[in-house]
Short mmCIF file of C-alpha atoms and ligand atoms in Angstrom, two decimals:
data_model
loop_
_atom_site.label_atom_id
_atom_site.label_comp_id
_atom_site.label_asym_id
_atom_site.label_seq_id
_atom_site.Cartn_x
_atom_site.Cartn_y
_atom_site.Cartn_z
CA MET H 1 67.30 21.69 -4.90
CA GLU H 2 69.88 18.93 -4.48
CA GLN H 3 70.00 16.42 -7.29
CA MET H 4 70.82 12.63 -7.46
CA LEU H 5 71.20 9.99 -10.16
CA ALA H 6 68.43 7.41 -10.57
CA ALA H 7 67.69 4.66 -13.09
CA ARG H 8 64.13 5.28 -14.13
CA LEU H 9 61.85 3.23 -16.27
CA HIS H 10 59.22 5.03 -18.37
CA ILE H 11 56.35 2.43 -18.38
CA PRO H 12 54.47 3.36 -21.62
CA SER H 13 57.68 3.05 -23.74
CA ARG H 14 59.57 0.69 -21.42
CA THR H 15 62.70 2.96 -21.75
CA LEU H 16 65.28 2.86 -18.98
CA ARG H 17 67.18 6.03 -18.48
CA ILE H 18 69.80 7.19 -16.00
CA GLU H 19 68.39 10.63 -14.95
CA GLU H 20 69.21 13.50 -12.68
CA VAL H 21 66.27 13.88 -10.35
CA ALA H 22 65.58 15.82 -7.13
CA LYS H 23 67.10 14.05 -4.02
CA PRO H 24 64.04 13.13 -1.95
CA GLU H 25 63.28 14.64 1.43
CA PRO H 26 61.97 12.28 4.12
CA GLY H 27 58.46 13.18 5.24
CA PRO H 28 56.75 12.38 8.50
CA GLY H 29 57.46 8.73 9.46
CA GLN H 30 60.00 8.39 6.63
CA VAL H 31 63.69 7.81 6.43
CA LEU H 32 66.14 8.74 3.67
CA VAL H 33 68.61 5.99 2.89
CA LYS H 34 71.95 6.34 1.07
CA VAL H 35 71.97 3.34 -1.17
CA GLU H 36 75.15 1.20 -0.97
CA ALA H 37 74.06 -1.74 -2.95
CA ALA H 38 71.00 -2.69 -5.14
CA GLY H 39 70.32 -6.12 -6.73
CA VAL H 40 69.14 -6.78 -10.25
CA CYS H 41 66.33 -9.33 -10.58
CA LEU H 42 64.65 -11.09 -13.52
CA SER H 43 61.53 -9.17 -12.46
CA ASP H 44 63.40 -5.96 -13.43
CA VAL H 45 64.14 -7.50 -16.79
CA HIS H 46 60.37 -8.34 -17.06
CA LEU H 47 59.36 -4.77 -16.17
CA ILE H 48 61.62 -3.52 -18.93
CA ASP H 49 60.49 -6.06 -21.52
CA GLY H 50 56.84 -5.41 -20.78
CA THR H 51 55.86 -8.85 -19.45
CA LEU H 52 55.39 -7.32 -15.98
CA THR H 53 53.40 -4.12 -15.41
CA PRO H 54 53.10 -2.17 -12.17
CA LEU H 55 49.48 -2.34 -10.93
CA LEU H 56 49.60 0.47 -8.26
CA LEU H 57 52.12 2.96 -9.71
CA ARG H 58 51.09 6.60 -9.70
CA GLY H 59 52.32 8.25 -12.85
CA ASP H 60 54.15 6.51 -15.60
CA THR H 61 57.76 6.47 -14.51
CA VAL H 62 59.36 4.57 -11.67
CA THR H 63 62.91 4.18 -10.25
CA LEU H 64 63.58 0.46 -10.39
CA GLY H 65 65.23 -1.67 -7.63
CA HIS H 66 63.51 -3.77 -4.98
CA GLU H 67 66.69 -5.25 -3.47
CA VAL H 68 68.34 -2.43 -1.55
CA SER H 69 70.82 -1.91 1.33
CA GLY H 70 72.38 1.27 2.59
CA THR H 71 72.86 3.64 5.47
CA ILE H 72 70.39 6.03 7.05
CA ALA H 73 71.13 9.54 5.65
CA GLY H 74 68.29 11.48 7.27
CA THR H 75 65.03 11.05 9.16
CA GLY H 76 61.73 12.75 8.76
CA PRO H 77 59.62 14.37 11.49
CA GLY H 78 58.48 12.08 14.26
CA VAL H 79 61.07 9.26 13.43
CA THR H 80 62.93 8.25 16.65
CA ARG H 81 63.90 4.65 15.95
CA TRP H 82 66.55 5.37 13.31
CA THR H 83 69.63 7.60 13.39
CA PRO H 84 72.01 8.62 10.55
CA GLY H 85 74.77 6.26 9.80
CA GLN H 86 72.93 2.98 10.72
CA ARG H 87 73.32 0.21 8.22
CA VAL H 88 69.96 -1.08 6.84
CA VAL H 89 68.13 -3.35 4.50
CA LEU H 90 64.99 -2.06 2.93
CA TYR H 91 61.89 -4.23 2.63
CA ALA H 92 61.09 -5.13 -0.94
CA GLY H 93 57.56 -3.85 -0.40
CA GLU H 94 55.13 -2.26 1.94
CA ILE H 95 51.61 -3.00 2.95
CA ARG H 96 49.37 0.05 2.85
CA GLU H 97 45.79 -0.37 4.00
CA GLY H 98 45.99 -4.10 3.35
CA VAL H 99 47.44 -3.80 -0.16
CA THR H 100 50.94 -4.88 -1.06
CA TYR H 101 52.95 -2.26 -2.84
CA THR H 102 56.32 -3.45 -4.32
CA ARG H 103 59.41 -1.32 -4.11
CA GLY H 104 60.85 -0.46 -7.54
CA VAL H 105 57.54 -1.40 -9.14
CA ASP H 106 54.64 0.46 -7.49
CA TYR H 107 56.81 3.17 -5.97
CA ASP H 108 60.41 4.40 -6.36
CA GLY H 109 63.11 1.77 -5.64
CA GLY H 110 66.86 1.76 -4.91
CA TRP H 111 68.52 1.98 -8.38
CA ALA H 112 69.43 5.53 -7.20
CA GLU H 113 71.83 7.37 -4.88
CA TYR H 114 69.20 7.70 -2.27
CA ALA H 115 65.85 5.97 -1.53
CA LEU H 116 62.94 6.83 0.80
CA SER H 117 61.32 4.24 3.10
CA SER H 118 58.66 4.19 5.68
CA GLU H 119 60.39 3.97 9.12
CA HIS H 120 58.63 0.58 9.52
CA ALA H 121 59.81 -0.99 6.16
CA LEU H 122 63.43 -1.67 6.87
CA THR H 123 65.59 -3.53 9.30
CA GLU H 124 69.10 -3.16 10.73
CA LEU H 125 71.93 -4.91 8.78
CA PRO H 126 74.44 -6.42 11.13
CA ALA H 127 78.02 -5.09 10.75
CA ALA H 128 79.30 -8.56 9.87
CA ILE H 129 77.13 -8.81 6.74
CA PRO H 130 78.39 -6.83 3.70
CA PHE H 131 76.07 -4.45 1.84
CA ASP H 132 75.99 -6.55 -1.26
CA GLN H 133 74.80 -9.66 0.45
CA GLY H 134 72.44 -7.58 2.59
CA ALA H 135 70.88 -6.14 -0.57
CA ILE H 136 69.81 -9.48 -2.01
CA ILE H 137 68.10 -10.78 1.14
CA PRO H 138 64.76 -8.94 0.80
CA ASP H 139 63.90 -10.79 -2.44
CA ALA H 140 66.38 -13.23 -3.88
CA VAL H 141 66.70 -14.97 -0.51
CA SER H 142 63.66 -14.03 1.44
CA THR H 143 61.11 -14.79 -1.31
CA PRO H 144 62.24 -18.41 -1.63
CA TRP H 145 62.43 -18.55 2.21
CA GLY H 146 58.72 -17.52 2.31
CA ALA H 147 57.77 -19.91 -0.51
CA ILE H 148 59.47 -22.83 1.42
CA THR H 149 58.59 -22.17 4.94
CA VAL H 150 55.09 -20.58 4.68
CA THR H 151 53.40 -21.09 1.31
CA GLY H 152 54.99 -24.57 0.54
CA ALA H 153 55.27 -25.48 4.28
CA VAL H 154 58.04 -27.93 3.55
CA LYS H 155 58.60 -30.43 6.29
CA PRO H 156 61.90 -32.33 7.05
CA ALA H 157 62.68 -35.34 4.77
CA GLU H 158 60.13 -34.23 2.18
CA ALA H 159 61.17 -34.68 -1.44
CA VAL H 160 61.28 -31.35 -3.24
CA GLY H 161 62.03 -30.06 -6.72
CA VAL H 162 63.37 -26.65 -7.65
CA TRP H 163 62.78 -25.59 -11.26
CA GLY H 164 65.05 -22.75 -12.26
CA VAL H 165 68.21 -22.50 -10.10
CA GLY H 166 69.08 -18.89 -11.00
CA GLY H 167 69.06 -15.95 -8.51
CA LEU H 168 66.13 -17.17 -6.52
CA GLY H 169 66.31 -20.88 -7.08
CA VAL H 170 69.89 -21.45 -6.06
CA HIS H 171 69.02 -19.84 -2.73
CA ALA H 172 65.97 -22.11 -2.54
CA VAL H 173 68.30 -25.05 -2.73
CA GLN H 174 70.39 -23.70 0.14
CA LEU H 175 67.28 -22.92 2.24
CA LEU H 176 65.67 -26.31 1.56
CA ARG H 177 68.81 -28.03 3.01
CA THR H 178 68.54 -25.71 6.02
CA VAL H 179 64.91 -26.90 6.74
CA GLY H 180 65.91 -30.58 6.12
CA ALA H 181 64.14 -31.38 2.85
CA TYR H 182 65.42 -34.58 1.19
CA PRO H 183 66.05 -35.24 -1.58
CA VAL H 184 66.48 -31.72 -3.11
CA VAL H 185 66.20 -32.10 -6.92
CA ALA H 186 67.25 -29.05 -9.03
CA ILE H 187 66.03 -28.74 -12.58
CA ASP H 188 67.46 -26.23 -15.09
CA PRO H 189 68.41 -26.29 -18.74
CA ASN H 190 71.74 -24.36 -18.03
CA PRO H 191 74.57 -26.66 -17.15
CA THR H 192 76.31 -23.95 -15.12
CA ALA H 193 73.18 -23.45 -12.99
CA ARG H 194 72.99 -27.15 -12.38
CA GLU H 195 76.56 -27.41 -11.33
CA ARG H 196 76.03 -24.49 -8.95
CA ALA H 197 72.98 -26.13 -7.52
CA LEU H 198 74.94 -29.31 -6.74
CA ALA H 199 77.74 -27.22 -5.22
CA GLN H 200 75.13 -25.44 -3.02
CA GLY H 201 73.64 -28.78 -1.73
CA ALA H 202 71.16 -30.19 -4.33
CA ASP H 203 71.16 -33.96 -4.11
CA LEU H 204 70.45 -34.31 -7.86
CA ALA H 205 70.51 -31.85 -10.71
CA LEU H 206 68.56 -32.56 -13.96
CA ASP H 207 68.30 -30.94 -17.30
CA SER H 208 64.69 -29.82 -17.92
CA ALA H 209 65.05 -31.19 -21.57
CA ASP H 210 66.09 -34.66 -20.24
CA PRO H 211 63.49 -37.11 -21.78
CA ALA H 212 64.08 -39.38 -18.78
CA LEU H 213 63.40 -36.58 -16.26
CA ARG H 214 60.13 -38.17 -14.91
CA GLU H 215 61.72 -41.51 -14.35
CA ARG H 216 64.82 -40.00 -12.69
CA ILE H 217 62.61 -38.09 -10.25
CA ARG H 218 60.45 -41.22 -9.54
CA GLU H 219 63.64 -43.15 -8.82
CA ALA H 220 65.04 -40.41 -6.62
CA THR H 221 61.83 -40.41 -4.55
CA GLY H 222 61.22 -44.12 -4.18
CA GLY H 223 58.46 -43.93 -6.74
CA ALA H 224 56.31 -41.35 -4.79
CA GLY H 225 57.12 -38.29 -6.66
CA LEU H 226 57.77 -34.82 -5.18
CA ALA H 227 55.99 -33.63 -2.05
CA ALA H 228 56.60 -30.03 -3.09
CA ALA H 229 57.70 -28.59 -6.53
CA PHE H 230 58.75 -24.92 -6.86
CA ASP H 231 58.72 -22.88 -10.08
CA PHE H 232 61.50 -20.32 -9.76
CA ALA H 233 61.68 -19.89 -13.64
CA GLY H 234 58.36 -18.37 -14.60
CA VAL H 235 58.07 -20.63 -17.57
CA PRO H 236 54.69 -22.36 -18.47
CA ALA H 237 56.47 -25.60 -19.48
CA VAL H 238 57.83 -25.93 -15.95
CA ARG H 239 54.42 -26.08 -14.43
CA ALA H 240 53.33 -28.93 -16.69
CA GLN H 241 56.59 -30.86 -15.99
CA ALA H 242 56.35 -30.25 -12.22
CA LEU H 243 52.76 -31.43 -12.08
CA SER H 244 53.70 -34.61 -13.88
CA VAL H 245 56.07 -35.63 -11.08
CA LEU H 246 54.12 -34.34 -8.14
CA ALA H 247 53.19 -36.84 -5.34
CA ALA H 248 49.59 -37.41 -4.15
CA LYS H 249 48.70 -34.31 -2.01
CA GLY H 250 51.80 -32.55 -3.48
CA ARG H 251 52.07 -28.80 -3.66
CA LEU H 252 53.26 -26.88 -6.67
CA VAL H 253 54.33 -23.43 -5.58
CA LEU H 254 54.50 -20.73 -8.31
CA VAL H 255 57.13 -18.08 -7.58
CA GLY H 256 58.31 -17.43 -11.09
CA LEU H 257 56.12 -14.85 -12.91
CA THR H 258 54.65 -15.16 -16.36
CA ASP H 259 51.78 -13.54 -18.09
CA GLN H 260 50.89 -16.86 -19.80
CA PRO H 261 47.93 -18.89 -18.73
CA LEU H 262 48.21 -21.61 -16.13
CA THR H 263 46.86 -25.00 -17.35
CA VAL H 264 46.26 -28.32 -15.67
CA ALA H 265 46.45 -30.94 -18.42
CA ASP H 266 44.46 -33.57 -16.62
CA GLY H 267 41.95 -32.13 -14.17
CA THR H 268 40.63 -35.53 -12.94
CA ARG H 269 44.13 -36.72 -12.10
CA PHE H 270 44.88 -33.47 -10.24
CA SER H 271 41.72 -33.73 -8.15
CA TYR H 272 42.04 -37.54 -7.60
CA LEU H 273 45.64 -36.97 -6.25
CA GLN H 274 44.42 -34.05 -4.22
CA GLN H 275 47.19 -31.82 -5.42
CA GLN H 276 47.48 -28.17 -4.84
CA ILE H 277 48.84 -25.17 -6.86
CA LEU H 278 49.84 -22.21 -4.76
CA GLY H 279 50.76 -18.72 -5.83
CA HIS H 280 53.57 -17.07 -3.95
CA TYR H 281 54.66 -13.44 -3.78
CA GLY H 282 57.52 -11.90 -1.71
CA SER H 283 57.63 -12.72 1.99
CA ASP H 284 56.49 -11.59 5.36
CA MET H 285 59.45 -9.34 5.73
CA PRO H 286 59.23 -8.38 9.45
CA VAL H 287 59.39 -12.14 10.16
CA ALA H 288 61.53 -13.39 7.34
CA LEU H 289 64.37 -10.80 7.36
CA PRO H 290 65.32 -11.22 11.12
CA GLN H 291 65.22 -15.09 10.76
CA LEU H 292 67.57 -14.96 7.64
CA LEU H 293 69.96 -12.28 9.12
CA SER H 294 70.24 -14.38 12.26
CA LEU H 295 70.98 -17.59 10.26
CA ILE H 296 73.61 -15.74 8.23
CA GLN H 297 75.17 -14.23 11.38
CA GLY H 298 75.26 -17.58 13.07
CA GLY H 299 77.07 -19.12 10.14
CA ARG H 300 74.20 -21.49 9.03
CA LEU H 301 73.78 -19.63 5.72
CA ASP H 302 76.25 -17.95 3.52
CA PHE H 303 75.44 -16.02 0.33
CA SER H 304 78.89 -14.70 -0.51
CA ALA H 305 78.93 -16.89 -3.57
CA SER H 306 75.79 -15.29 -4.90
CA ILE H 307 77.30 -11.97 -5.74
CA SER H 308 78.33 -12.46 -9.31
CA GLY H 309 79.57 -8.91 -10.01
CA GLU H 310 79.16 -5.27 -9.22
CA LEU H 311 78.51 -2.38 -11.67
CA PRO H 312 78.10 1.30 -11.16
CA LEU H 313 74.51 2.66 -11.29
CA ALA H 314 75.22 4.32 -14.70
CA GLN H 315 75.62 0.82 -16.19
CA ALA H 316 72.21 -0.39 -14.93
CA ALA H 317 71.21 -1.30 -18.54
CA GLU H 318 74.25 -3.38 -18.99
CA ALA H 319 73.57 -5.35 -15.73
CA VAL H 320 70.03 -5.92 -16.98
CA GLU H 321 71.33 -7.20 -20.31
CA ARG H 322 73.84 -9.51 -18.64
CA LEU H 323 71.08 -11.01 -16.48
CA GLU H 324 68.73 -11.39 -19.45
CA ASN H 325 71.28 -13.00 -21.65
CA LYS H 326 72.95 -14.94 -18.84
CA THR H 327 76.30 -13.38 -19.84
CA GLY H 328 78.79 -15.01 -17.41
CA ASP H 329 75.87 -16.89 -15.80
CA PRO H 330 75.34 -14.36 -12.97
CA ILE H 331 73.38 -15.39 -9.76
CA ARG H 332 72.98 -11.74 -8.71
CA LEU H 333 74.51 -8.58 -10.03
CA ILE H 334 74.81 -5.58 -7.82
CA LEU H 335 74.51 -1.94 -8.72
CA ARG H 336 76.71 0.44 -6.71
CA PRO H 337 75.43 4.01 -6.87
N1 LIG K 401 56.83 -14.29 -6.78
C1 LIG K 401 57.75 -13.41 -6.37
O1 LIG K 401 57.67 -12.82 -5.27
C2 LIG K 401 59.05 -13.20 -7.17
C3 LIG K 401 60.04 -12.33 -6.67
C4 LIG K 401 61.24 -12.23 -7.42
C5 LIG K 401 61.28 -12.82 -8.69
N2 LIG K 401 60.23 -13.47 -9.14
C6 LIG K 401 60.31 -14.18 -10.47
O2 LIG K 401 61.07 -15.46 -10.23
C7 LIG K 401 61.59 -15.87 -11.46
C8 LIG K 401 63.11 -16.10 -11.28
O3 LIG K 401 63.83 -14.88 -11.02
P1 LIG K 401 65.44 -14.88 -10.93
O4 LIG K 401 65.84 -13.49 -10.69
O5 LIG K 401 65.83 -16.02 -10.07
O6 LIG K 401 65.73 -15.25 -12.43
P2 LIG K 401 67.12 -15.95 -13.05
O7 LIG K 401 67.12 -15.55 -14.51
O8 LIG K 401 68.23 -15.65 -12.27
O9 LIG K 401 66.85 -17.50 -12.96
C9 LIG K 401 65.93 -18.22 -13.72
C10 LIG K 401 66.35 -19.62 -14.00
O10 LIG K 401 65.37 -20.36 -14.67
C11 LIG K 401 65.97 -21.21 -15.58
N3 LIG K 401 64.99 -21.76 -16.50
C12 LIG K 401 64.64 -21.35 -17.74
N4 LIG K 401 63.77 -22.16 -18.37
C13 LIG K 401 63.68 -23.17 -17.54
C14 LIG K 401 62.89 -24.44 -17.62
N5 LIG K 401 62.17 -24.75 -18.65
N6 LIG K 401 63.05 -25.36 -16.60
C15 LIG K 401 63.79 -25.08 -15.49
N7 LIG K 401 64.54 -23.87 -15.37
C16 LIG K 401 64.45 -22.97 -16.33
C17 LIG K 401 67.09 -20.45 -16.14
O11 LIG K 401 68.07 -21.18 -16.86
C18 LIG K 401 67.62 -19.65 -14.90
O12 LIG K 401 68.63 -20.43 -14.34
C19 LIG K 401 61.31 -14.72 -12.39
O13 LIG K 401 60.07 -15.10 -13.18
C20 LIG K 401 60.98 -13.55 -11.57
O14 LIG K 401 60.13 -12.54 -12.14
C21 LIG K 401 59.11 -13.73 -8.43
#
């Protein structure tokens, strides 16, 4: 049986190992993809540190990686829509019988030489878009896109705040400009992240530790506060801070993941102002990916500045550590099998 390399996480011990495993065979309705690029997300860090646990995984070990691009290497019985050699982006998850399964969490992902996909859970990657940028679209770009356009339903000229301008948040800034939000306020304790947010189109970038943060946001929004606030950090303090500067009828959208409780300090104020807190997860990929790929191809969006470095698959642990410790302030690191 042919073998391949894969970076696999043993869930009970949270041990990440590069292992030789059997190269998968595509079954009926499946395709085999030769992985060209796979992104490293803070969710991978959380899976390894134990703050995130797969809910639907069968067995106790999973190949990580939910941001994956590659080429079709083979097709299973009955697959007619894909042919070997086509460039593709894999969806970061699949809906099976109404339940969302996340790639690299609930089933094997793309930190491997090859990955399997349902023939319906991938889309063609145009030749003009490199594999590294293609890889990050299914999550680091498309998750904020879904949060902005669907869950947060941001309208033109609405004042918005982005907490956490890392891998997802910096793209949120770019996407909020694309949909015409104004002003776009970025909030992050990391000065490099704030500079980057300004370079990508934020109107204002604030330090989350700034004692005058509330006043500055009030000033920037003509006293009204934010129509929409986005947590792209997954930090409980962010939620309290965002609620304190949310306008009447404002929406707080929670994209960052944390296992800590969600608290509303003043329930009466929250109800009186008719505010909303909305959970967000992933995106509707059959809709979002073609939209984003078309905006990139048309020159409206460019994520070339988001690829902070590339490492061979064998150095997956080092890539995780660099993202966790913000070594070199990466936006997205890419693994190349
Ligand atoms: N809901 C989803 O579908 C989904 C998908 C992917 C990732 N996530 C989650 O989104 C979050 C962000 O992921 P990422 O890969 O962009 O991470 P990242 O590490 O690249 O970025 C996180 C950013 O948050 C900033 N931050 C930390 N504390 C802050 C604070 N108090 N206020 C403001 N900013 C703060 C950091 O400085 C950093 O710039 C993670 O929690 C991840 O698990 C959720």
